Structure formats: C-alpha cells, structure tokens
Tab-separated table of C-alpha atoms in Angstrom:
chain	number	residue	atom	x	y	z
A	112	MET	CA	-13.064	-10.963	-51.182
A	113	LYS	CA	-10.412	-9.702	-48.785
A	114	GLU	CA	-12.537	-10.505	-45.762
A	115	GLN	CA	-12.434	-14.200	-46.535
A	116	ARG	CA	-8.663	-14.318	-46.483
A	117	ASN	CA	-6.766	-14.762	-43.278
A	118	ILE	CA	-5.319	-11.379	-42.527
A	119	LEU	CA	-2.695	-13.005	-40.336
A	120	ASP	CA	-1.273	-14.707	-43.430
A	121	ASP	CA	-0.547	-11.264	-44.846
A	122	LEU	CA	1.390	-10.271	-41.776
A	123	LYS	CA	4.875	-11.256	-40.880
A	124	ALA	CA	6.228	-10.958	-37.359
A	125	LYS	CA	9.194	-8.633	-37.188
A	126	LYS	CA	12.367	-10.004	-35.673
A	127	ILE	CA	13.101	-8.549	-32.290
A	128	ALA	CA	16.693	-7.852	-31.380
A	129	ILE	CA	17.106	-9.864	-28.211
A	130	PRO	CA	19.985	-8.984	-25.885
A	131	ASP	CA	22.678	-11.631	-25.786
A	132	GLU	CA	23.389	-14.173	-23.064
A	133	ALA	CA	25.880	-11.863	-21.349
A	134	PHE	CA	23.091	-9.322	-20.759
A	135	PHE	CA	20.944	-11.848	-18.918
A	136	LYS	CA	23.888	-13.225	-16.936
A	137	SER	CA	24.855	-9.736	-15.866
A	138	LEU	CA	21.244	-8.918	-15.014
A	139	ALA	CA	20.973	-12.054	-12.871
A	140	ALA	CA	24.211	-11.184	-11.084
A	141	ARG	CA	22.982	-7.648	-10.357
A	142	VAL	CA	19.663	-8.895	-9.030
A	143	THR	CA	21.166	-11.568	-6.785
A	144	GLN	CA	23.771	-9.195	-5.385
A	145	ASP	CA	21.318	-6.408	-4.677
A	146	SER	CA	18.668	-8.355	-2.852
A	147	VAL	CA	18.217	-11.437	-0.776
A	148	PRO	CA	15.461	-13.903	-1.681
A	149	LYS	CA	12.767	-14.227	0.901
A	150	LYS	CA	12.397	-17.575	2.548
A	151	SER	CA	9.061	-19.231	3.026
A	152	ALA	CA	7.326	-17.913	6.096
A	153	LYS	CA	7.409	-20.445	8.897
A	154	VAL	CA	3.974	-21.977	9.233
A	155	ILE	CA	2.852	-22.189	12.862
A	156	PRO	CA	0.637	-25.226	13.357
A	157	LEU	CA	-2.889	-24.451	14.513
A	158	VAL	CA	-2.433	-26.744	17.491
A	159	ALA	CA	0.466	-24.615	18.709
A	160	VAL	CA	-1.599	-21.449	18.376
A	161	VAL	CA	-4.492	-22.981	20.316
A	162	LEU	CA	-2.162	-24.286	23.025
A	163	SER	CA	-0.513	-20.890	23.355
A	164	ALA	CA	-3.873	-19.174	23.676
A	165	ALA	CA	-4.998	-21.689	26.278
A	166	ALA	CA	-1.784	-21.207	28.247
A	167	ALA	CA	-2.260	-17.454	28.169
A	168	LEU	CA	-5.812	-17.804	29.461
A	169	VAL	CA	-4.709	-20.060	32.305
A	170	LEU	CA	-1.990	-17.572	33.220
A	171	LEU	CA	-4.408	-14.665	33.195
A	172	PHE	CA	-6.861	-16.577	35.339
A	173	TRP	CA	-4.089	-17.458	37.757
A	174	ILE	CA	-3.089	-13.815	38.051
A	175	PHE	CA	-6.482	-12.151	38.217
A	176	GLY	CA	-9.124	-14.809	38.652
A	177	SER	CA	-8.033	-16.176	41.986
A	178	LYS	CA	-7.713	-12.839	43.768
A	179	SER	CA	-11.079	-12.149	45.388
A	180	LEU	CA	-12.664	-11.232	42.124
A	181	ASN	CA	-16.156	-10.946	43.530
A	182	ASP	CA	-15.119	-8.487	46.211
A	183	SER	CA	-13.268	-6.457	43.683
A	184	ILE	CA	-16.242	-6.224	41.359
A	185	ASN	CA	-18.409	-4.950	44.203
A	186	GLU	CA	-15.971	-2.191	44.926
A	187	GLY	CA	-15.631	-1.243	41.268
A	188	THR	CA	-11.920	-1.839	41.374
A	189	ILE	CA	-9.766	-4.903	41.573
A	190	SER	CA	-8.429	-5.548	45.050
A	191	PHE	CA	-4.854	-6.678	45.328
A	192	ALA	CA	-4.833	-6.542	49.089
A	193	SER	CA	-3.643	-10.078	49.335
A	194	LEU	CA	-0.662	-9.393	47.096
A	195	GLU	CA	2.636	-8.046	48.305
A	196	ASP	CA	3.467	-4.535	47.132
A	197	GLU	CA	6.640	-5.768	45.550
A	198	GLU	CA	4.731	-8.340	43.544
A	199	ILE	CA	2.381	-5.712	42.169
A	200	LEU	CA	5.180	-3.329	41.385
A	201	GLU	CA	7.121	-6.075	39.681
A	202	TYR	CA	4.093	-7.054	37.608
A	203	VAL	CA	3.429	-3.470	36.541
A	204	GLU	CA	7.058	-2.951	35.721
A	205	THR	CA	7.292	-6.083	33.617
A	206	ASN	CA	4.020	-5.451	31.832
A	207	ILE	CA	4.081	-1.684	31.484
A	208	ASP	CA	3.681	-1.997	27.738
A	209	ASP	CA	0.356	-3.790	28.178
A	210	PHE	CA	-1.262	-0.777	29.822
A	211	GLU	CA	-2.908	1.928	27.801
A	212	GLU	CA	-1.667	5.449	28.397
A	213	ASP	CA	-5.172	6.464	29.463
A	214	GLU	CA	-5.344	3.725	32.058
A	215	ILE	CA	-2.069	4.744	33.622
A	216	SER	CA	-2.804	8.456	33.589
A	217	ALA	CA	-6.260	7.841	35.100
A	218	LEU	CA	-4.705	5.980	38.010
A	219	VAL	CA	-2.013	8.596	38.452
A	220	VAL	CA	-4.636	11.326	38.530
A	221	PHE	CA	-6.492	9.453	41.178
A	222	SER	CA	-3.503	8.976	43.396
A	223	VAL	CA	-1.884	12.359	43.045
A	224	LYS	CA	-4.923	14.381	43.753
A	225	ASP	CA	-4.806	13.531	47.414
A	226	SER	CA	-1.124	14.083	47.791
A	227	ILE	CA	-1.272	17.611	46.494
A	228	GLY	CA	-4.444	18.392	48.319
A	229	ARG	CA	-6.694	19.202	45.443
A	230	VAL	CA	-10.289	18.240	45.576
A	231	VAL	CA	-11.279	16.458	42.432
A	232	ASN	CA	-14.482	14.521	42.679
A	233	GLU	CA	-14.239	12.708	39.432
A	234	ARG	CA	-11.343	10.830	37.998
A	235	ASN	CA	-11.946	12.278	34.546
A	236	ASP	CA	-11.471	15.898	35.551
A	237	GLN	CA	-10.277	17.284	32.245
A	238	ASN	CA	-8.477	20.377	33.548
A	239	PHE	CA	-6.622	18.434	36.126
A	240	SER	CA	-5.646	15.812	33.570
A	241	VAL	CA	-4.271	18.479	31.285
A	242	GLU	CA	-2.202	19.915	34.119
A	243	LEU	CA	-0.829	16.507	34.924
A	244	ASP	CA	-0.064	15.799	31.302
A	245	GLU	CA	2.020	18.948	31.285
A	246	MET	CA	3.679	17.985	34.541
A	247	PHE	CA	4.735	14.576	33.311
A	248	SER	CA	5.293	15.405	29.664
A	249	GLY	CA	9.077	15.349	30.059
A	250	LEU	CA	9.135	11.975	31.782
A	251	SER	CA	9.267	8.639	30.044
A	252	ASP	CA	7.668	5.464	31.374
A	253	GLU	CA	11.103	4.240	32.318
A	254	ASP	CA	11.833	7.380	34.332
A	255	ILE	CA	8.607	6.982	36.272
A	256	MET	CA	9.212	3.305	36.955
A	257	THR	CA	12.776	3.963	38.086
A	258	PHE	CA	11.488	6.648	40.405
A	259	LEU	CA	8.812	4.416	41.863
A	260	LYS	CA	11.272	1.615	42.381
A	261	ASP	CA	14.262	3.478	43.738
A	262	GLU	CA	12.633	6.389	45.545
A	263	PRO	CA	9.668	5.070	47.510
A	264	THR	CA	7.709	7.911	49.054
A	265	GLU	CA	4.461	8.354	50.874
A	266	GLU	CA	2.718	8.937	47.573
A	267	ASP	CA	3.919	5.593	46.374
A	268	GLU	CA	2.515	3.970	49.439
A	269	GLU	CA	-0.810	5.561	48.627
A	270	LEU	CA	-0.572	4.456	45.047
A	271	VAL	CA	0.051	0.915	46.128
A	272	SER	CA	-2.807	1.054	48.590
A	273	ILE	CA	-5.160	2.135	45.832
A	274	PHE	CA	-4.293	-0.997	43.923
B	45	MET	CA	20.515	-23.998	-24.130
B	46	ASN	CA	18.424	-26.991	-23.107
B	47	LYS	CA	15.436	-26.359	-20.920
B	48	PRO	CA	16.519	-26.691	-17.295
B	49	GLU	CA	14.434	-28.799	-14.955
B	50	ASP	CA	12.157	-26.276	-13.234
B	51	ASP	CA	11.894	-28.076	-9.897
B	52	LEU	CA	15.637	-28.452	-9.693
B	53	LEU	CA	16.139	-24.832	-10.620
B	54	ILE	CA	13.690	-23.652	-7.977
B	55	ASN	CA	15.198	-25.828	-5.251
B	56	ARG	CA	18.684	-24.590	-6.045
B	57	ILE	CA	17.567	-20.975	-5.924
B	58	LEU	CA	15.754	-21.446	-2.629
B	59	GLN	CA	18.888	-22.970	-1.106
B	60	GLY	CA	20.539	-19.563	-1.178
B	61	GLY	CA	24.234	-18.807	-1.472
B	62	PRO	CA	26.407	-19.282	-4.558
B	63	VAL	CA	24.300	-22.255	-5.698
B	64	ALA	CA	21.246	-20.010	-5.837
B	65	GLU	CA	23.084	-17.328	-7.765
B	66	GLU	CA	24.272	-19.837	-10.336
B	67	ALA	CA	20.795	-21.324	-10.688
B	68	PHE	CA	19.252	-17.897	-11.032
B	69	SER	CA	21.708	-17.092	-13.787
B	70	ASP	CA	20.619	-20.282	-15.609
B	71	LEU	CA	16.999	-19.245	-15.193
B	72	ALA	CA	17.687	-15.778	-16.579
B	73	VAL	CA	19.647	-17.090	-19.553
B	74	TYR	CA	16.955	-19.606	-20.489
B	75	TYR	CA	13.752	-17.676	-19.807
B	76	GLY	CA	15.091	-14.155	-20.261
B	77	PRO	CA	15.046	-14.038	-24.081
B	78	LYS	CA	11.541	-15.526	-24.297
B	79	ILE	CA	10.224	-13.026	-21.778
B	80	TYR	CA	12.114	-10.167	-23.382
B	81	GLN	CA	10.267	-10.692	-26.657
B	82	GLN	CA	6.997	-10.670	-24.790
B	83	VAL	CA	7.641	-7.374	-23.013
B	84	PHE	CA	9.194	-5.768	-26.060
B	85	ARG	CA	6.026	-6.370	-28.056
B	86	ILE	CA	4.054	-4.513	-25.417
B	87	LEU	CA	6.498	-1.647	-24.891
B	88	ARG	CA	8.232	-1.536	-28.270
B	89	ASP	CA	11.161	0.294	-26.777
B	90	GLU	CA	14.492	-1.275	-25.975
B	91	ASN	CA	15.190	0.674	-22.770
B	92	LEU	CA	11.703	0.218	-21.385
B	93	ALA	CA	11.786	-3.473	-22.218
B	94	GLN	CA	15.065	-3.834	-20.345
B	95	ASP	CA	13.573	-2.014	-17.350
B	96	ALA	CA	10.598	-4.356	-17.391
B	97	ILE	CA	12.884	-7.379	-17.614
B	98	GLN	CA	14.963	-6.150	-14.700
B	99	ASN	CA	11.867	-5.571	-12.540
B	100	THR	CA	10.568	-8.970	-13.541
B	101	PHE	CA	13.728	-10.753	-12.462
B	102	ILE	CA	13.878	-8.839	-9.191
B	103	LYS	CA	10.346	-10.032	-8.436
B	104	ILE	CA	11.197	-13.598	-9.427
B	105	TRP	CA	14.249	-13.587	-7.146
B	106	ARG	CA	12.343	-12.145	-4.207
B	107	ASN	CA	9.146	-14.129	-4.578
B	108	LEU	CA	10.114	-17.502	-5.945
B	109	HIS	CA	9.268	-19.080	-2.586
B	110	GLN	CA	5.657	-18.088	-3.240
B	111	PHE	CA	5.471	-19.910	-6.563
B	112	ASN	CA	2.853	-22.571	-5.878
B	113	LYS	CA	3.359	-24.698	-9.006
B	114	GLU	CA	-0.258	-24.356	-10.085
B	115	CYS	CA	1.155	-23.436	-13.478
B	116	THR	CA	4.536	-23.882	-15.087
B	117	LEU	CA	7.430	-21.692	-14.064
B	118	PHE	CA	7.385	-20.072	-17.499
B	119	SER	CA	3.684	-19.154	-17.166
B	120	TRP	CA	4.367	-17.630	-13.769
B	121	ILE	CA	7.283	-15.615	-15.080
B	122	TYR	CA	5.294	-14.661	-18.171
B	123	ARG	CA	2.524	-13.264	-15.980
B	124	ILE	CA	4.937	-11.203	-13.884
B	125	ALA	CA	6.629	-9.854	-17.011
B	126	HIS	CA	3.317	-9.046	-18.660
B	127	ASN	CA	2.149	-7.084	-15.623
B	128	GLU	CA	5.477	-5.282	-15.346
B	129	ALA	CA	5.319	-4.267	-18.991
B	130	LEU	CA	1.759	-2.997	-18.614
B	131	THR	CA	2.700	-1.041	-15.490
B	132	ILE	CA	5.591	0.637	-17.262
B	133	LEU	CA	3.456	1.331	-20.319
B	134	SER	CA	0.793	2.911	-18.163
B	135	LYS	CA	3.367	5.141	-16.414
B	136	GLU	CA	4.873	6.196	-19.724
B	137	LYS	CA	1.476	7.079	-21.106
B	138	LYS	CA	0.719	9.172	-18.041
B	139	GLN	CA	4.032	11.019	-18.096
B	140	LYS	CA	4.085	11.876	-21.766
B	141	ASP	CA	2.380	11.203	-25.039
B	142	PHE	CA	3.849	7.799	-25.424
B	143	VAL	CA	4.045	6.890	-29.060
B	144	SER	CA	5.820	3.803	-30.145
B	145	ASN	CA	7.125	3.817	-33.664
B	146	SER	CA	8.401	0.324	-33.637
B	147	PRO	CA	5.931	-2.012	-35.319
B	148	ILE	CA	5.934	-5.656	-34.344
B	149	VAL	CA	4.650	-6.910	-37.695
B	150	GLU	CA	5.024	-5.968	-41.308
B	151	TRP	CA	2.936	-6.684	-44.357
B	152	SER	CA	4.233	-9.632	-46.299
B	153	GLY	CA	4.602	-8.578	-49.925
B	154	HIS	CA	1.728	-6.621	-51.343
B	155	SER	CA	-1.337	-7.133	-49.253
B	156	GLY	CA	-4.715	-5.647	-50.014
B	157	PHE	CA	-4.997	-4.784	-46.351
B	158	SER	CA	-1.848	-2.691	-46.409
B	159	ASP	CA	-3.716	0.039	-48.263
B	160	GLN	CA	-5.896	0.573	-45.238
B	161	LEU	CA	-3.446	0.359	-42.393
B	162	ASN	CA	0.252	0.964	-41.976
B	163	THR	CA	2.397	-1.432	-39.996
B	164	GLU	CA	2.188	0.687	-36.855
B	165	GLU	CA	-1.602	0.726	-36.891
B	166	ILE	CA	-1.939	-2.980	-37.582
B	167	SER	CA	0.612	-3.685	-34.828
B	168	ASN	CA	-1.494	-1.757	-32.337
B	169	LEU	CA	-4.634	-3.568	-33.390
B	170	LEU	CA	-2.924	-6.927	-33.201
B	171	LEU	CA	-1.737	-6.242	-29.656
B	172	GLU	CA	-5.204	-5.071	-28.709
B	173	ALA	CA	-6.646	-8.305	-30.076
B	174	ILE	CA	-4.095	-10.429	-28.200
B	175	ASP	CA	-4.845	-8.557	-25.007
B	176	MET	CA	-8.476	-9.615	-25.226
B	177	LEU	CA	-7.618	-13.305	-25.363
B	178	PRO	CA	-7.595	-15.585	-22.347
B	179	GLU	CA	-4.063	-15.902	-20.972
B	180	LYS	CA	-3.374	-19.413	-22.254
B	181	GLN	CA	-4.553	-18.579	-25.749
B	182	ALA	CA	-2.526	-15.365	-25.742
B	183	GLN	CA	0.597	-17.189	-24.618
B	184	THR	CA	0.154	-19.934	-27.191
B	185	PHE	CA	-0.522	-17.485	-29.991
B	186	GLN	CA	2.520	-15.364	-29.209
B	187	LEU	CA	4.900	-18.268	-28.809
B	188	LYS	CA	3.702	-19.810	-32.051
B	189	TYR	CA	3.011	-16.798	-34.253
B	190	PHE	CA	5.764	-14.438	-33.177
B	191	ASP	CA	8.444	-16.682	-31.723
B	192	ASP	CA	7.785	-19.513	-34.159
B	193	LEU	CA	8.331	-22.203	-31.544
B	194	LYS	CA	7.387	-25.812	-32.230
B	195	TYR	CA	4.324	-27.137	-30.445
B	196	SER	CA	6.552	-29.566	-28.560
B	197	GLU	CA	8.567	-26.633	-27.193
B	198	ILE	CA	5.452	-24.649	-26.264
B	199	SER	CA	4.049	-27.752	-24.622
B	200	GLU	CA	7.103	-27.969	-22.424
B	201	LEU	CA	6.913	-24.293	-21.498
B	202	LEU	CA	3.201	-24.146	-20.761
B	203	GLY	CA	2.672	-27.685	-19.530
B	204	THR	CA	-0.183	-28.230	-21.992
B	205	SER	CA	-0.608	-31.059	-24.486
B	206	GLU	CA	0.253	-30.364	-28.086
B	207	GLY	CA	-3.325	-31.124	-29.150
B	208	ALA	CA	-4.697	-28.560	-26.729
B	209	LEU	CA	-2.109	-26.043	-27.915
B	210	LYS	CA	-3.126	-26.511	-31.550
B	211	ALA	CA	-6.737	-25.950	-30.581
B	212	ASN	CA	-5.745	-22.878	-28.536
B	213	PHE	CA	-3.784	-21.445	-31.438
B	214	HIS	CA	-6.611	-22.048	-33.880
B	215	ILE	CA	-9.202	-20.406	-31.643
B	216	ALA	CA	-6.885	-17.491	-30.868
B	217	SER	CA	-6.152	-16.940	-34.578
B	218	GLU	CA	-9.848	-16.951	-35.415
B	219	LYS	CA	-10.635	-14.421	-32.692
B	220	ILE	CA	-7.809	-12.149	-33.772
B	221	LYS	CA	-8.753	-12.383	-37.411
B	222	GLU	CA	-12.348	-11.567	-36.589
B	223	PHE	CA	-11.285	-8.587	-34.481
B	224	LEU	CA	-8.917	-7.196	-37.107
B	225	LEU	CA	-11.458	-7.536	-39.898
B	226	SER	CA	-14.129	-5.854	-37.810
B	227	GLN	CA	-11.753	-2.946	-37.256
B	228	LEU	CA	-10.877	-2.729	-40.941
B	229	ASN	CA	-14.512	-2.728	-42.019
B	230	HIS	CA	-15.441	-0.171	-39.425
C-alpha cells in the first residue's frame, strides 16, 4: 500500500544555488551605506510626564486663574483689566500658535466692526466674516502681529480694551 | 563560518559607525545563506529571492533596535524574510500569472507517487503543507529536511532543545505526510 509509506522518503530536496559570500558582503555594504539604523526611542519616565503636566497646570492657573475669574465669567468674557496692554500683547504674540483661527477671526470681527462703523449684532455674522476673510486673506499671522506691535492705532486700543 | 554571538553582534550594530557596518556584514554572511534558501523555496526565482533578501536586510538594519529577544535572532530574521517573500509573491501573482517552474524537490528514484504528480505539483503541495504548520515546526522541518542541518545546529539557531526539535520534526513530518496523501487520494 502506497499510503502506508512515508511519501517524504520518496522525495529528495533539490539543492538551491546559494549566492556566495561576496554577494552577502556586498549586500550588507549597500544596505549600511544607503540607510542609517534607527536608535531606540528615548523613553520618557512617567514621573517626568506627570511633573510636566503638573507644571503646565500651575502655569495656566497662574496666568488665568488669578485674574478675577468670577467677574470674567459673569461678563461672558475674560477680563484682563488688571494686566498691562504690553503683557497681553506679548502673551498673544508668544502664543499665537495656540489660538485657533476661528478664535482669532471671531475677536477681530468683534473689534473691527466698530471701527468701520458697521452694525453687526452678532459676532458670528457670516457675511461680515466672509468679507473680513477676503480682506485679510493676503496677510499672515506674522504680518498682523508686526502691524499690531509697530503701528499702534486707535483700533488697537479698542482691541486691547476688549480683552 | 562559526556562528557569531548574537548579543555581541547586535550590540556592535547598534553602536553605529564602521563597527556596525562590519558587524552587519558578519550577520549577512552568516544568516544570509540560510535565509536565502528559505525565501527561494517560496519564490522559486533567483531575482525575486534576491529582492526579498535585500528587503529583509534593509529591515533588519533599520529595525534591529526593536528586536526584543523574545526569540532568537535567527527566528526574528526568518520571520521578516518569510513575510517579505510572501509579500513579493503576492505582488507577482497580482501583476501577472506567476508560474514558477523551479521545483524544490524531486522524486528519488522510481516512486509510485511520481505517476500521480510531477515535481512541480508535489513542490507546490509540500509548500502548502509547510505553510499550514506552526512557525516553530515549519522552521524545524525546513532546516532539517531541506537544509539537512544537524539538530545541534538547529538548536543553536532556534534556541530550542534538541529533544523538542526532534519532536517538532516528527510532528511536522506526520502532518505533511497526512496532507500530501489526502491530496493524492482526492
């Protein structure tokens, strides 16, 4: 009976032509020259992460928490009356990347509407926002900040007062 | 070439610089041929096998720092090479009607089985059977059956005792035999 025999005994593995040592040496040289091995990612201890988070919270509280928070909540906006204008400007300038585009444009809409004499009852006036988007489309954040810093105008004063 | 000490090899490679390049060359010269046979059996084409080997060594070089030593270095490399070969095979099959005409086994003398299957067909079935085995059994079977390594050598490569390897080989052979016979009787 064929089935009772081991079929593997009737088979013989064919010899494979393996490339010589020079092939593997050359391959290794190509690989090492073409790419750099990645190093192990630096593991940040959990304690350091927790400490950093705690420090950030303390900093945030120091900036926002101690500035008449209750009064600000009642008014619907945060009051920075006790801060110097320069301090606020400096903070905004340093942390411009932390603000969402919408947040900035909403504030700009609010401040500019008075200066150009348009009556807009709500901050989210879509048409007005579109017009402003077009107005400022050619300006970068840096341009605006440079303007605010170097060319203080009445509008800027109003902007600061809104804060 | 004697088997290099894996830990030493890894440390030298992770050091970077000329030391790393030299160590990587040692790694390629020692493990390359063993891995080449493995990928060639899957692809059965010299050029494709060389592509798979190249991709394998690129991945080893770039990712050696991630090797966690849960298995031996050879097993880790074997796994990368196996996956590379399968990826290439899959691409080739998608791009064209990939037909390999390079059998990996031949009938020894006159076998009753040879009337039913040619060497190409039995090669395909054998690979299919190996593919269904658990990784350790597949590795052991290939290193013993195809590469004809001694159990002591396989033990060093896979980090498994010789007794366990013998058991693995026996079980793998039985499974393969059963599979092949079931296909022949079908």
